[in-house]
PDB file of C-alpha atoms in Angstrom:
ATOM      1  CA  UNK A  89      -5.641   3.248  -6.150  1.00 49.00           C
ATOM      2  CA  UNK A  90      -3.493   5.937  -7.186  1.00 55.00           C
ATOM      3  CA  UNK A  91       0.278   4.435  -8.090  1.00 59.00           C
ATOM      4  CA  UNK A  92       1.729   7.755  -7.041  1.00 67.00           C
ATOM      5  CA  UNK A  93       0.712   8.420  -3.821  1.00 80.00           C
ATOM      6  CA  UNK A  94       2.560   6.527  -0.751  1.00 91.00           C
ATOM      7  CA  UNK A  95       1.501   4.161   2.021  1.00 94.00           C
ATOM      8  CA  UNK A  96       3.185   3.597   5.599  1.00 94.00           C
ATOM      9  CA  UNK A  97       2.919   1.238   8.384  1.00 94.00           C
ATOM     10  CA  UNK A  98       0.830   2.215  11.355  1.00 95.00           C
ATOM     11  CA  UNK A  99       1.749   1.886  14.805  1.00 94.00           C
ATOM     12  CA  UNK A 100      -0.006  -1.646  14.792  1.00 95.00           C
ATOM     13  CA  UNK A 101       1.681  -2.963  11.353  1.00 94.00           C
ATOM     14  CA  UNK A 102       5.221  -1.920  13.615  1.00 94.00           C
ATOM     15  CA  UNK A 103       4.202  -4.169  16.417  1.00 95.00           C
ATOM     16  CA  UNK A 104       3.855  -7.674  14.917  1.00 96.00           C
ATOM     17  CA  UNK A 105       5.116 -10.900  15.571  1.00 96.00           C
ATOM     18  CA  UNK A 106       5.779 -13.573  12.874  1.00 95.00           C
ATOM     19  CA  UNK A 107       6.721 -16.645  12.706  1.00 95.00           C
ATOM     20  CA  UNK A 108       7.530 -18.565   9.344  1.00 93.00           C
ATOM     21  CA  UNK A 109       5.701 -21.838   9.094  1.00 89.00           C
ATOM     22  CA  UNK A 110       6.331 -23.665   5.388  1.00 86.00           C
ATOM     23  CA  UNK A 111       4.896 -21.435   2.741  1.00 85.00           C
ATOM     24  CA  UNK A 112       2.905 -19.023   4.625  1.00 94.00           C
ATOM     25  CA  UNK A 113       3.042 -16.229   7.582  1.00 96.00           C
ATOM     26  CA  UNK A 114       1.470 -16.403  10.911  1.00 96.00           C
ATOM     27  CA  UNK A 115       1.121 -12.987  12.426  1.00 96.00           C
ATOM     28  CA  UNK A 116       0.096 -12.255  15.808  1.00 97.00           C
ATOM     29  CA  UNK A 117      -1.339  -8.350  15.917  1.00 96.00           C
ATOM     30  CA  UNK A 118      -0.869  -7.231  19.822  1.00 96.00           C
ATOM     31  CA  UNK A 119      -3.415  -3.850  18.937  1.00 94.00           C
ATOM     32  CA  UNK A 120      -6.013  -6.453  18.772  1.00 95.00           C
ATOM     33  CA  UNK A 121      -5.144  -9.432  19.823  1.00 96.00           C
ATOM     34  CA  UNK A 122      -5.973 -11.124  16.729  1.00 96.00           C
ATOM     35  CA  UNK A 123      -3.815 -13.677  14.690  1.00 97.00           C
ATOM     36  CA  UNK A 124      -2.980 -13.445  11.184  1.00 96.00           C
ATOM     37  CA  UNK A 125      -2.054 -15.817   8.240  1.00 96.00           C
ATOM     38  CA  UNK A 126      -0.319 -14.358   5.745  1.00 95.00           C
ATOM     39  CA  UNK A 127       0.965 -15.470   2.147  1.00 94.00           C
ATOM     40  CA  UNK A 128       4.184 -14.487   0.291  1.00 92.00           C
ATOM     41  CA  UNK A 129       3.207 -11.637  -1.376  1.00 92.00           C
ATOM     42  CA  UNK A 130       1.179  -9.951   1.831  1.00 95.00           C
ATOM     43  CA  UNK A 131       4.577 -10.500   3.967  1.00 94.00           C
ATOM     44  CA  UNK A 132       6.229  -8.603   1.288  1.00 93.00           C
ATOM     45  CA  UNK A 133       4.206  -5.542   1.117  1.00 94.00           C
ATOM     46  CA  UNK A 134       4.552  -5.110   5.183  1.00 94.00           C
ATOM     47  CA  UNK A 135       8.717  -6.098   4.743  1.00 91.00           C
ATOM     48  CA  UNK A 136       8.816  -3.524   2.347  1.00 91.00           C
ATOM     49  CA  UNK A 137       7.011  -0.904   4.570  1.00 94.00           C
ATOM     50  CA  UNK A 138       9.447  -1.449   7.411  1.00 90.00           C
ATOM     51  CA  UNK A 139      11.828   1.337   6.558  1.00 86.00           C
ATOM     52  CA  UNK A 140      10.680   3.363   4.093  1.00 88.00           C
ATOM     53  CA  UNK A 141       7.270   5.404   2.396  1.00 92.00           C
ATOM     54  CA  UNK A 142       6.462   3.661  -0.604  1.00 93.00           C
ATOM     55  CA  UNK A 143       4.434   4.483  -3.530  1.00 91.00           C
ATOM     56  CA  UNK A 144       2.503   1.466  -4.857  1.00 87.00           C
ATOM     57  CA  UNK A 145       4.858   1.460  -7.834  1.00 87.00           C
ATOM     58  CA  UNK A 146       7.667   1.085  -5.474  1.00 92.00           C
ATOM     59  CA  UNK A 147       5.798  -1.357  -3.468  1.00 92.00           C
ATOM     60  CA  UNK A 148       5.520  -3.777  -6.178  1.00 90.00           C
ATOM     61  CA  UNK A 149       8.934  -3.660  -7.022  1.00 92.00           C
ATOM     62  CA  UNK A 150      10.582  -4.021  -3.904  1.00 92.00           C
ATOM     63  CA  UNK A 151       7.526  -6.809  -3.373  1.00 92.00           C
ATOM     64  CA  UNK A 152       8.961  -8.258  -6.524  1.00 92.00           C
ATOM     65  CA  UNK A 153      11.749  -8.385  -5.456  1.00 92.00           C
ATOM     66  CA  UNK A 154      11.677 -10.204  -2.372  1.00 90.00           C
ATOM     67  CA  UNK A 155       9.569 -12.800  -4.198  1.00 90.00           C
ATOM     68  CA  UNK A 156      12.808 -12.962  -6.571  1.00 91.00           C
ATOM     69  CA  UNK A 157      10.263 -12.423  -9.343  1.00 91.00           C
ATOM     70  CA  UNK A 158      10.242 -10.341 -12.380  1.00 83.00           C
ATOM     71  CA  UNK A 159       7.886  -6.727 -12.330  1.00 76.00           C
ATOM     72  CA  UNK A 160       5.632  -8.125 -14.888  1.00 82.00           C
ATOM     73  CA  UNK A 161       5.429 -11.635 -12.915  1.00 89.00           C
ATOM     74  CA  UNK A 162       3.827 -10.057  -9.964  1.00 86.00           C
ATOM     75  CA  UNK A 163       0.201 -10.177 -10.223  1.00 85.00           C
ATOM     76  CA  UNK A 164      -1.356  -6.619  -9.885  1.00 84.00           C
ATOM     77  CA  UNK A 165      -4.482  -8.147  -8.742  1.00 88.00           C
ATOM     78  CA  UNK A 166      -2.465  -9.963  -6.083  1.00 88.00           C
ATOM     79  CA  UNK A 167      -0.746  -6.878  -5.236  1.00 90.00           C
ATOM     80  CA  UNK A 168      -4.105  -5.089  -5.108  1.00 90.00           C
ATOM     81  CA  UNK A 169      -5.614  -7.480  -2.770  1.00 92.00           C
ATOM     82  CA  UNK A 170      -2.704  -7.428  -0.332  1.00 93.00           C
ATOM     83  CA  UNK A 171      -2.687  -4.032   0.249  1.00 94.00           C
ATOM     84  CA  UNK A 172      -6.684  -3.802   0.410  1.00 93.00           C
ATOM     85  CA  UNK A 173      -6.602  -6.114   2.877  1.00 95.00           C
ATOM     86  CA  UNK A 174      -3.560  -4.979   5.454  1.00 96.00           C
ATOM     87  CA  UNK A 175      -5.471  -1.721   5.086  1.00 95.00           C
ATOM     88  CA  UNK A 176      -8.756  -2.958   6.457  1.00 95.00           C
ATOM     89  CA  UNK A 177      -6.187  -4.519   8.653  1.00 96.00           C
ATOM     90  CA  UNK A 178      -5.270  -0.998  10.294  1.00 95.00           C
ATOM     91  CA  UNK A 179      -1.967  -1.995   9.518  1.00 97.00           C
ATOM     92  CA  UNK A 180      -1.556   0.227   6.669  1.00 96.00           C
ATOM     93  CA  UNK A 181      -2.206   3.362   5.447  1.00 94.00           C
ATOM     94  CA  UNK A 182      -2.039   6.152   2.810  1.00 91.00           C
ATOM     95  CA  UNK A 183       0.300   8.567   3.729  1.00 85.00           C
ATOM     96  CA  UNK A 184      -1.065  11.878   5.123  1.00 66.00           C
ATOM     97  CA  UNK A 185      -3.793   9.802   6.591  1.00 53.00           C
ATOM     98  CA  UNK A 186      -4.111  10.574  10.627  1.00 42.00           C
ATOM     99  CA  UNK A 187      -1.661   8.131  12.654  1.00 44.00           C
ATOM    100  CA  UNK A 188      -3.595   5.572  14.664  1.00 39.00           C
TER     101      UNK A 188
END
């Protein structure tokens, strides 16, 4: 994945509902009816997406962040695997890509 390109939320990764339950995420996906769990880091990528284009560089330090961890605490395979897997999601996407 290139660091320097940017990523978005699709129409479907605007539409979700969450609900906070101990240490993880459940997210209910209306575009397909399916439900989600999520962990820490995953619900940080998509809160970081809500407002803005980010670049994966910026990703991981807003992602960070919100974890209240350090850049160099954040794992980048964690980081790698979140955003691999809200793309296969369709709730993600590189930006430039067709909108959804």
């Amino acid at each position: 994945m290139d660091k320097n390109r940017s990523l978005v939320l699709t129409h479907a990764g605007r539409e979700l509902a969450w609900q906070e339950w101990d240490d993880v995420y459940i997210v209910y996906q209306p575009s397909s009816a399916e439900t989600h769990v999520f962990n820490d880091t995953t619900a940080a990528v998509l809160q970081s997406l809500e407002k803005d284009v980010l670049t994966m560089a910026e990703i991981g330090d807003r992602t960070a962040q919100w974890l209240d961890l350090g850049r160099d605490e954040l794992s980048s395979g964690d980081l790698s695997f979140a955003l691999g897997r809200l793309e296969e999601l369709g709730l993600i996407e590189w930006s430039g890509t067709a909108a959804r």
